[in-house]
Amino acid sequence: MTLRTPLTERLAIQHPVLLAPMDIVSDARLTAAVSAAGGLGLLGGGYGDEDWLRRELDALAAAKARFGVGFITWSLARQDRLLDLTLERKPALVMLSFGDVRELLPRIQRAGVPVLCQVQTLAMAREAVAAGADMLVAQGGEAGGHGVGRGLMALLPEIVDAVGGRVPVVAAGGIADGRGLAAALMLGAAGVLVGTRFYASDEAAGAPAAKQRIVAATGDASVRSIVFDISRRNVWPAPFNGRCLRNAHTERWLGRELELMQNVEVESARYLAARQAQDFEIAAVIAGEAAGLIRDVQPAGRIVAGMVEQAEGLLARRGH
Amino acid sequence: MTLRTPLTERLAIQHPVLLAPMDIVSDARLTAAVSAAGGLGLLGGGYGDEDWLRRELDALAAAKARFGVGFITWSLARQDRLLDLTLERKPALVMLSFGDVRELLPRIQRAGVPVLCQVQTLAMAREAVAAGADMLVAQGGEAGGHGVGRGLMALLPEIVDAVGGRVPVVAAGGIADGRGLAAALMLGAAGVLVGTRFYASDEAAGAPAAKQRIVAATGDASVRSIVFDISRRNVWPAPFNGRCLRNAHTERWLGRELELMQNVEVESARYLAARQAQDFEIAAVIAGEAAGLIRDVQPAGRIVAGMVEQAEGLLARRGH
């Protein structure tokens, strides 16, 4: 038995497991490791930094690794050159999250590259498919980083019902092991997009102290707010906010966001310094509720293999 | 193949499907229908109304139906007689949600009745098991009515990892069909507790107009807030709030809760009148994100049979 799905067919991958393009954390090394394990790594293009992107794309080329690249749509839309740079390198896909894809999407498709659109509501799913998305990610509010609040359990099958006949739907949010992969398949997903579990991998470009916080955290210790966005002067419009692990900084400012705004000069400098010092009692570890399912830092390849093996085992055991 | 689990064994039921004890909506008729279909109906004791409870317990006795009863813990703790009345009728279980169970739990167990504790966080799960709970419900933030915010996808397996070796864990929130049941089993649940799907059943004691709103709603049209609690002068302490379908009243007051408090004399009278008039542009339809998966009002027995059949089919298809 293997977990073949429309996603594994479409992307010509062995396992229906994608690396979430976590900004900075999903660098070339982690991306290549997930692809080498039979999934597909997505480079974390994030807001877009040309030097970083060029360097990481070069590293992927040197490693002869298959890869995708993920961007924040509204940020990419202001930086045309990043997309050209990406398309030259023939990625297996480009993933767009957060924003209006109608201009960027045909440009990417004209280069022969499929577009994976991440959405957080049914309405966004319908818009993305109407705009021509080749595949969707349904991202539940459990996910780390930016998102909205709908839980994956109902959001995923609802999106599958609405558009699953036209495009494969990938599940994201709260998935860290084979149980989550098997559950996502039962809900109609064609695969999973996994962030936090890969953050706590050997290859991830995150600070060791951040990885250890993910290992130590329960899912209760995760919170969705605008505190870290205010602190780095990057507040997103509603309905978006960001999930991170609770720390001294979130405990200090949750519910006092206006006061944080009023003190943003001092606090943002303090936040930036903490980030550089890897002081994660102030700087955010951007991780999802799946942190509560993670008990160790592992090689990314072992994470992929373990997820798939566990999912196959669970499905086989219940299946007869 | 049948879906046998520690829950079906423990409760001697055919299918691992429990009716959520929705306040008023889960009356004797709906409870008996779910039990007759091979699941277990839980009467919605809610805040506790002695006349209502006695009448519904009488109806269940007359129907010779197996049943459980669910209460709001903090409310039941102030009304001793309701518990005595319930225990005299030998329910299959008592479910307690929201509050400290340490006093009530041993009283119930001394009567030979097992206790199912509903929890919304890992910390609450540990407390309930330490207090002696026989079974848990892990309730995700997708659920209608009162709750917290954690998504079921990560909460459920995290609770299973922590206490699943000691007690069966039932999944609640966002589950309306066989996909959700199969997914919950993959995540380690011993069964599911289903509310919104049974609200939209023929037998449910809800207004036909409320049922039609559930049928019409997408999951996007559901929101967690304290607006309806303020409006009926029943605000719960943090971290609890309540999920309902959006309507003119929520659109008017979301984000303006303090102003609603300031006008509560007028607004609560208006709200109460709307509830009596079944005007659901003001009164809340208390339903979860699973509303987006519900396209019709069905007999409860058909809902149970359909969920089980679909789950069995999905598991069999993937299982070899």
XYZ file of C-alpha atoms in Angstrom:
640
model
C 0.000 0.000 0.000
C 1.204 3.502 -0.813
C -0.521 6.821 -0.297
C -1.142 7.742 -3.919
C -3.349 10.792 -4.402
C -4.074 13.366 -7.102
C -1.295 15.428 -5.495
C 1.379 12.738 -5.766
C 0.296 12.173 -9.384
C 0.235 15.824 -10.287
C 3.585 16.663 -8.714
C 5.225 13.301 -9.452
C 6.229 12.830 -5.832
C 6.311 9.647 -3.785
C 4.547 10.887 -0.632
C 1.733 13.469 -0.272
C 3.777 15.605 2.124
C 4.784 19.191 1.386
C 7.075 21.377 3.458
C 5.337 24.643 4.394
C 7.370 27.572 3.051
C 8.183 28.998 6.474
C 9.830 32.384 6.052
C 13.613 31.944 6.424
C 13.199 28.634 8.350
C 12.425 26.689 5.148
C 15.760 27.290 3.435
C 17.420 25.292 0.654
C 18.794 22.673 3.015
C 15.423 21.813 4.553
C 13.664 22.085 1.194
C 16.098 19.659 -0.401
C 15.837 17.245 2.527
C 12.047 17.005 2.276
C 12.227 16.488 -1.493
C 14.943 13.861 -1.110
C 12.664 11.981 1.301
C 9.947 11.707 -1.334
C 7.846 14.748 -0.441
C 8.244 18.214 -1.903
C 10.128 21.014 -0.188
C 8.846 24.572 -0.551
C 11.393 27.316 -0.089
C 10.174 30.017 2.284
C 10.223 33.078 0.057
C 8.108 34.936 2.601
C 8.055 38.702 2.200
C 10.856 38.401 -0.324
C 14.559 39.171 0.073
C 16.349 39.020 -3.253
C 19.807 38.146 -1.921
C 18.467 35.380 0.273
C 16.275 33.995 -2.502
C 19.093 33.958 -5.070
C 21.448 32.251 -2.670
C 18.938 29.573 -1.711
C 17.892 28.936 -5.312
C 21.569 28.531 -6.201
C 21.964 26.019 -3.377
C 18.952 24.046 -4.615
C 20.384 24.025 -8.135
C 23.750 22.806 -6.829
C 21.960 20.034 -4.919
C 19.903 19.147 -8.023
C 16.856 19.169 -5.730
C 13.248 19.465 -6.837
C 11.496 22.298 -5.049
C 8.646 24.738 -4.923
C 8.737 28.331 -3.685
C 6.150 29.958 -1.438
C 5.488 33.697 -1.220
C 3.236 36.095 0.618
C 1.074 37.259 -2.255
C 0.658 40.917 -1.311
C 4.376 41.296 -0.710
C 5.422 39.499 -3.896
C 3.039 41.691 -5.890
C 5.240 44.692 -5.036
C 8.504 42.968 -6.018
C 8.274 41.743 -9.565
C 11.876 40.666 -9.905
C 11.552 37.968 -7.265
C 9.021 36.135 -9.347
C 11.136 36.367 -12.499
C 14.124 35.061 -10.581
C 12.039 32.174 -9.268
C 10.463 31.231 -12.586
C 13.884 31.090 -14.285
C 14.762 28.248 -11.970
C 11.824 26.063 -13.019
C 10.238 25.290 -9.651
C 7.800 22.377 -9.393
C 5.230 24.901 -8.193
C 4.796 28.381 -6.783
C 2.640 28.747 -3.683
C 0.820 32.032 -3.058
C -0.699 32.905 0.312
C -2.568 35.977 1.519
C -3.774 38.357 -1.125
C -5.273 38.760 -4.560
C -3.682 36.292 -6.973
C -5.388 37.419 -10.156
C -2.403 39.276 -11.603
C 0.375 36.958 -10.524
C -1.289 33.657 -11.249
C -1.435 33.777 -15.074
C 2.166 35.011 -15.208
C 3.306 31.973 -13.269
C 1.210 29.574 -15.290
C 2.484 31.032 -18.575
C 5.946 29.951 -17.446
C 4.618 26.396 -17.228
C 4.636 26.405 -13.432
C 1.532 25.302 -11.489
C 0.187 27.546 -8.741
C -0.807 26.326 -5.292
C -3.006 28.898 -3.540
C -3.329 28.817 0.236
C -6.735 29.847 1.599
C -8.291 30.131 5.044
C -12.020 30.319 4.330
C -14.520 28.817 1.914
C -14.973 32.194 0.236
C -11.232 32.494 -0.412
C -11.183 28.951 -1.817
C -13.879 29.820 -4.316
C -12.059 33.002 -5.335
C -8.759 31.208 -5.836
C -10.296 28.508 -8.002
C -12.207 31.101 -10.007
C -8.870 32.864 -10.583
C -7.430 29.626 -11.988
C -5.466 28.063 -9.094
C -4.101 24.626 -9.979
C -4.196 23.367 -6.387
C -5.301 24.686 -3.019
C -4.019 24.525 0.516
C -6.824 24.711 3.094
C -5.075 26.238 6.098
C -6.743 25.802 9.465
C -6.366 28.268 12.308
C -4.211 25.709 14.134
C -1.311 26.628 11.861
C 1.607 28.742 13.004
C 2.230 32.178 11.533
C -0.328 34.204 9.672
C -3.788 32.849 9.136
C -7.399 33.209 10.122
C -9.332 31.225 12.693
C -11.377 28.447 11.111
C -10.520 24.975 12.389
C -9.283 22.507 9.794
C -11.734 19.756 10.785
C -14.738 21.418 9.121
C -12.946 23.842 6.780
C -11.163 21.115 4.828
C -14.154 18.929 3.859
C -16.220 22.032 3.150
C -13.605 23.272 0.666
C -13.302 19.776 -0.807
C -17.062 19.709 -1.336
C -17.019 23.118 -3.023
C -13.971 22.814 -5.309
C -12.388 19.401 -4.758
C -13.809 18.132 -8.008
C -11.754 20.749 -9.850
C -8.461 20.962 -7.935
C -6.577 18.856 -5.379
C -6.903 20.278 -1.865
C -3.967 20.018 0.527
C -4.499 20.231 4.310
C -2.468 22.511 6.583
C -2.658 23.317 10.278
C -2.218 21.075 13.275
C -0.626 18.188 11.343
C 2.605 16.792 12.737
C 2.454 13.025 12.394
C 0.862 10.124 10.567
C -2.375 10.507 12.500
C -2.843 13.973 11.041
C -1.924 12.767 7.562
C -4.392 9.873 7.750
C -7.116 12.150 9.139
C -6.546 14.688 6.370
C -6.912 11.960 3.746
C -10.191 10.855 5.362
C -11.434 14.449 5.176
C -10.783 14.476 1.441
C -7.334 16.066 1.257
C -4.911 15.053 -1.472
C -1.974 15.636 0.866
C -0.649 17.726 3.722
C 1.477 20.862 4.064
C 3.513 20.692 7.257
C 5.301 23.553 8.996
C 5.913 23.306 12.724
C 6.974 19.633 12.646
C 9.693 20.512 10.082
C 10.736 23.595 12.075
C 11.822 21.107 14.755
C 14.074 19.283 12.286
C 17.850 19.123 12.115
C 17.936 20.874 8.752
C 15.570 23.804 9.496
C 17.249 27.210 9.498
C 15.835 28.089 12.909
C 17.681 28.776 16.131
C 18.300 25.661 18.241
C 16.657 27.437 21.172
C 13.524 28.014 19.078
C 13.408 24.341 18.110
C 13.732 23.370 21.759
C 10.814 25.636 22.657
C 8.651 23.828 20.093
C 9.679 20.484 21.592
C 8.851 21.697 25.111
C 5.557 23.464 24.291
C 2.057 22.071 24.637
C -0.540 23.141 22.097
C -2.182 25.175 24.867
C 0.965 27.335 24.878
C 0.203 28.681 21.423
C -1.795 31.824 20.738
C -3.176 33.737 17.776
C -2.820 37.525 18.084
C -1.329 40.659 16.558
C 1.240 41.146 19.327
C 4.252 39.956 17.366
C 3.120 41.839 14.283
C 2.831 45.105 16.209
C 6.211 44.410 17.788
C 7.901 44.150 14.402
C 5.800 46.961 12.895
C 4.068 44.725 10.417
C 0.385 44.516 11.336
C -1.754 42.741 8.748
C -5.335 43.735 7.987
C -8.254 41.726 9.384
C -9.076 38.868 9.285
C -5.396 37.918 9.447
C -3.313 37.619 12.573
C -0.460 35.345 13.614
C 0.001 32.309 15.786
C 3.139 31.880 17.879
C 4.196 30.274 21.124
C 3.338 32.178 24.276
C 6.283 33.815 26.033
C 6.903 36.676 28.461
C 6.251 39.175 25.660
C 2.841 37.803 24.668
C 1.817 37.455 28.321
C 2.766 41.082 28.858
C 0.897 42.500 25.870
C -2.077 40.267 25.068
C -5.193 42.359 25.629
C -3.102 45.540 25.801
C -2.391 45.875 22.087
C -3.245 49.590 21.902
C -0.780 50.312 24.680
C 1.830 48.312 22.761
C 1.114 50.483 19.698
C 1.600 53.612 21.797
C 5.003 52.319 22.907
C 6.014 50.840 19.601
C 9.206 52.882 19.179
C 10.737 51.443 22.305
C 9.130 48.028 22.047
C 9.985 47.350 18.425
C 13.640 48.164 19.062
C 13.574 45.860 22.049
C 11.877 43.168 19.962
C 14.421 43.424 17.149
C 17.310 43.219 19.603
C 15.747 40.163 21.213
C 15.369 38.518 17.831
C 19.025 39.081 17.067
C 20.004 37.785 20.491
C 17.709 34.756 20.074
C 15.907 35.744 23.245
C 12.664 33.848 22.779
C 11.043 35.224 25.898
C 10.575 38.364 23.787
C 11.014 37.324 20.148
C 8.260 35.031 18.841
C 8.742 31.399 17.947
C 6.259 31.206 15.101
C 4.758 27.755 15.516
C 1.320 26.156 15.462
C -0.800 24.124 17.850
C 0.919 21.003 16.497
C 3.845 21.942 18.756
C 2.077 19.855 21.382
C 2.598 16.743 19.261
C 6.355 17.238 18.812
C 8.754 15.682 21.292
C 12.110 15.816 19.560
C 14.185 17.397 16.818
C 14.610 14.894 13.995
C 16.156 14.754 10.539
C 13.529 15.935 8.027
C 13.786 12.691 6.076
C 12.906 10.688 9.146
C 9.910 12.950 9.783
C 8.574 12.292 6.285
C 9.143 8.542 6.518
C 7.627 8.357 10.000
C 4.496 10.274 9.010
C 3.888 8.118 5.974
C 4.571 4.850 7.743
C 2.289 5.754 10.649
C -0.517 6.882 8.338
C -0.259 3.723 6.256
C -0.346 1.597 9.387
C -3.398 3.353 10.815
C -5.304 3.125 7.560
C -4.421 -0.535 7.092
C -5.425 -1.455 10.626
C -8.841 0.207 10.414
C -9.401 -0.838 6.840
C -10.396 -4.452 7.342
C -16.311 -4.393 9.265
C -17.788 -2.431 12.149
C -16.397 0.534 14.006
C -15.728 -1.098 17.354
C -13.816 1.078 19.804
C -13.252 1.282 23.563
C -16.285 3.602 23.619
C -18.657 1.161 21.949
C -17.402 -1.534 24.340
C -17.649 0.617 27.417
C -21.133 1.941 26.669
C -22.387 -1.207 24.961
C -23.492 0.723 21.888
C -23.332 -0.305 18.265
C -21.818 2.849 16.754
C -19.293 5.293 18.289
C -21.621 8.262 17.810
C -22.947 10.362 20.690
C -25.516 13.134 20.486
C -24.131 16.352 21.994
C -26.403 17.455 24.872
C -27.463 20.695 23.202
C -29.408 22.797 25.687
C -33.156 22.347 24.959
C -32.483 21.182 21.373
C -31.412 17.699 22.518
C -34.715 16.695 24.080
C -36.072 13.217 24.794
C -37.278 12.679 21.253
C -33.896 13.372 19.647
C -32.049 11.536 22.404
C -34.174 8.428 21.926
C -33.789 8.586 18.150
C -29.986 8.607 18.311
C -29.982 5.734 20.804
C -32.430 3.755 18.678
C -30.075 4.166 15.726
C -27.250 2.484 17.626
C -25.478 5.535 19.030
C -26.157 7.131 22.406
C -28.369 10.158 22.871
C -27.440 12.694 25.542
C -30.245 14.805 26.897
C -29.369 18.507 26.947
C -29.651 19.346 30.629
C -27.805 22.594 30.020
C -28.113 25.142 32.784
C -30.775 22.987 34.388
C -34.537 23.470 34.479
C -36.195 20.979 36.798
C -39.591 20.885 35.118
C -38.069 20.405 31.685
C -35.662 17.740 32.931
C -38.362 15.752 34.741
C -40.626 15.834 31.726
C -37.915 14.702 29.329
C -36.683 11.961 31.670
C -40.257 10.733 31.929
C -40.512 10.655 28.151
C -37.289 8.663 27.890
C -38.578 6.182 30.480
C -41.829 5.835 28.577
C -39.865 5.181 25.375
C -37.607 2.690 27.198
C -34.678 4.482 25.587
C -31.073 4.328 26.728
C -29.695 7.801 27.312
C -27.077 9.983 28.940
C -27.581 13.459 30.367
C -25.232 16.401 29.863
C -24.960 19.404 32.168
C -23.024 22.626 32.457
C -20.872 21.820 35.461
C -20.848 25.207 37.162
C -24.607 25.527 36.828
C -25.361 21.977 38.001
C -23.124 22.532 41.038
C -25.633 25.116 42.282
C -28.670 22.871 41.766
C -28.186 19.639 43.643
C -31.660 18.271 43.054
C -31.183 18.031 39.311
C -28.402 15.539 39.748
C -30.421 13.423 42.195
C -33.338 13.432 39.808
C -31.029 12.334 36.978
C -29.248 9.601 38.901
C -32.569 8.039 39.987
C -33.253 7.373 36.318
C -30.065 5.332 35.794
C -28.556 7.116 32.812
C -25.858 5.348 30.780
C -23.574 8.274 31.625
C -23.547 11.844 32.868
C -21.559 14.367 30.870
C -20.090 17.405 32.626
C -18.785 20.411 30.721
C -17.263 23.695 31.911
C -16.189 23.842 35.496
C -14.615 22.027 38.411
C -15.879 18.445 38.535
C -14.161 17.357 41.732
C -17.259 17.496 43.943
C -19.845 16.201 41.499
C -17.832 13.428 39.926
C -17.573 11.025 42.888
C -21.264 11.499 43.671
C -22.181 10.403 40.174
C -19.786 7.486 40.191
C -21.077 6.279 43.582
C -24.457 5.875 41.882
C -22.795 3.500 39.431
C -22.960 6.000 36.577
C -19.834 6.758 34.510
C -18.810 10.375 33.960
C -17.834 11.824 30.615
C -15.956 15.121 31.064
C -15.768 17.561 28.189
C -12.526 19.572 27.960
C -11.144 22.199 25.617
C -7.425 22.241 26.420
C -4.703 19.763 27.329
C -4.521 21.230 30.832
C -8.241 20.660 31.386
C -7.906 17.085 30.105
C -5.200 16.344 32.661
C -7.286 17.881 35.452
C -10.384 15.888 34.522
C -8.507 12.597 34.427
C -6.782 13.402 37.709
C -10.249 14.014 39.173
C -11.328 10.541 38.054
C -13.222 11.080 34.787
C -14.217 7.812 33.137
C -14.141 9.218 29.621
C -13.289 12.544 27.990
C -14.675 14.615 25.186
C -12.009 16.734 23.468
C -14.008 19.681 22.151
C -12.413 21.733 19.383
C -13.140 25.421 18.864
C -15.103 24.495 15.734
C -17.995 23.404 17.948
C -21.129 25.460 18.366
C -22.034 26.975 21.702
C -19.621 27.519 24.533
C -16.029 26.502 24.169
C -12.512 27.772 23.794
C -10.471 28.175 20.636
C -8.147 25.232 20.073
C -8.687 23.410 16.789
C -9.586 19.744 17.072
C -6.909 18.587 14.607
C -4.031 19.019 17.052
C -5.965 19.104 20.352
C -7.397 15.614 19.959
C -4.183 13.635 19.359
C -2.405 15.694 22.007
C -5.033 14.733 24.595
C -4.945 11.119 23.386
C -1.172 11.075 23.886
C -1.492 12.514 27.387
C -4.400 10.486 28.792
C -5.660 8.152 26.065
C -4.000 5.185 27.742
C -6.237 5.725 30.766
C -9.601 6.824 29.357
C -11.371 6.753 25.977
C -11.315 10.158 24.272
C -14.303 11.258 22.201
C -13.918 13.964 19.515
C -16.245 16.966 19.232
C -16.258 20.023 16.997
C -16.589 20.271 13.245
C -17.823 16.695 12.745
C -20.963 16.265 10.661
C -20.426 13.236 8.441
C -18.495 10.029 7.978
C -15.381 11.890 6.897
C -15.193 13.562 10.278
C -15.865 10.293 12.079
C -13.138 8.489 10.113
C -10.708 11.372 10.673
C -11.422 11.400 14.401
C -10.696 7.655 14.591
C -7.386 8.219 12.763
C -6.493 10.903 15.320
C -7.013 8.398 18.116
C -10.586 9.127 19.170
C -12.800 6.328 20.463
C -15.868 8.023 18.990
C -17.489 11.330 18.176
C -19.917 13.678 19.895
C -22.038 15.463 17.310
C -24.152 18.565 17.829
C -24.875 20.789 14.844
C -25.578 17.891 12.447
C -28.274 16.597 14.847
C -29.690 20.125 15.328
C -30.625 19.901 11.657
C -32.582 16.696 12.219
C -36.308 16.109 12.108
C -36.440 15.198 15.787
C -34.416 18.096 17.242
C -36.413 20.479 19.422
C -35.219 23.524 17.486
C -37.236 25.977 15.444
C -37.638 24.979 11.792
C -36.277 28.395 10.825
C -33.136 27.754 12.891
C -32.635 24.390 11.198
C -32.993 26.032 7.806
C -30.344 28.591 8.731
C -27.935 25.764 9.550
C -28.684 24.159 6.183
C -28.108 27.452 4.380
C -24.981 28.564 6.256
C -21.363 28.091 5.216
C -18.783 27.477 7.926
C -17.453 30.980 7.240
C -20.782 32.291 8.539
C -20.043 31.089 12.049
C -18.326 33.172 14.704
C -17.033 32.764 18.242
C -17.770 35.768 20.483
C -19.489 36.965 23.644
C -22.182 38.900 21.779
C -25.000 36.435 22.373
C -23.939 35.926 25.969
C -24.043 39.652 26.675
C -27.376 39.849 24.918
C -28.919 37.274 27.200
C -27.055 38.575 30.274
C -25.031 35.442 30.726
C -21.383 36.240 30.035
C -18.990 33.424 30.891
C -15.491 34.011 32.247
C -12.449 33.706 29.988
C -11.354 31.592 28.212
C -14.927 30.633 27.329
C -17.087 32.258 24.706
C -19.745 30.969 22.336
C -19.988 30.094 18.671
C -23.142 30.842 16.712
C -24.160 31.691 13.174
C -23.610 35.265 12.094
C -26.745 37.363 11.744
C -27.717 41.016 11.772
C -27.233 41.123 15.538
C -23.644 39.778 15.508
C -22.740 42.002 12.567
C -24.042 44.979 14.504
C -22.204 44.255 17.765
C -19.019 42.340 17.009
C -16.131 44.580 18.072
C -18.512 46.854 19.954
C -19.128 44.597 22.945
C -18.624 47.332 25.550
C -21.238 49.454 23.848
C -23.578 46.461 23.891
C -22.947 46.123 27.635
C -23.817 49.785 28.104
C -27.117 49.241 26.296
C -27.871 45.865 27.783
C -31.232 46.824 29.325
C -32.707 47.636 25.960
C -30.787 45.083 23.974
C -31.446 42.108 26.229
C -35.178 42.790 26.154
C -34.988 43.037 22.391
C -32.985 39.815 22.251
C -35.423 37.917 24.449
C -38.360 39.094 22.373
C -36.580 38.007 19.198
C -35.927 34.605 20.663
C -39.592 34.172 21.483
C -40.568 35.359 18.024
C -37.973 33.038 16.426
C -36.403 36.043 14.743
C -32.969 34.626 13.989
C -31.601 37.865 12.588
C -31.365 38.861 16.263
C -31.559 35.652 18.309
C -28.566 33.346 17.875
C -28.660 29.999 16.137
C -26.075 28.217 18.242
C -24.258 26.069 15.725
C -20.687 25.184 14.833
C -18.476 25.435 11.761
C -19.825 22.048 10.670
C -22.905 23.951 9.477
C -21.043 24.295 6.187
C -21.194 20.515 5.720
C -24.943 20.239 6.260
C -27.271 20.473 3.273
C -30.556 19.097 4.547
C -32.682 18.272 7.566
C -32.751 14.499 8.023
C -34.149 11.973 10.480
C -31.554 11.446 13.240
C -31.416 7.724 12.562
C -30.470 8.332 8.967
C -27.739 10.737 10.086
C -26.211 8.066 12.341
C -26.429 5.368 9.660
C -25.020 7.675 6.982
C -22.050 8.757 9.107
C -21.133 5.204 9.984
C -21.557 3.874 6.478
C -19.494 6.677 4.967
C -16.726 6.271 7.552
C -16.586 2.518 7.028
C -16.409 2.998 3.282
C -13.594 5.550 3.486
C -11.553 3.428 5.854
C -12.062 0.296 3.762
C -11.098 2.045 0.533
C -7.847 3.487 1.905
C -7.048 0.419 3.957
C -5.740 -1.864 1.248
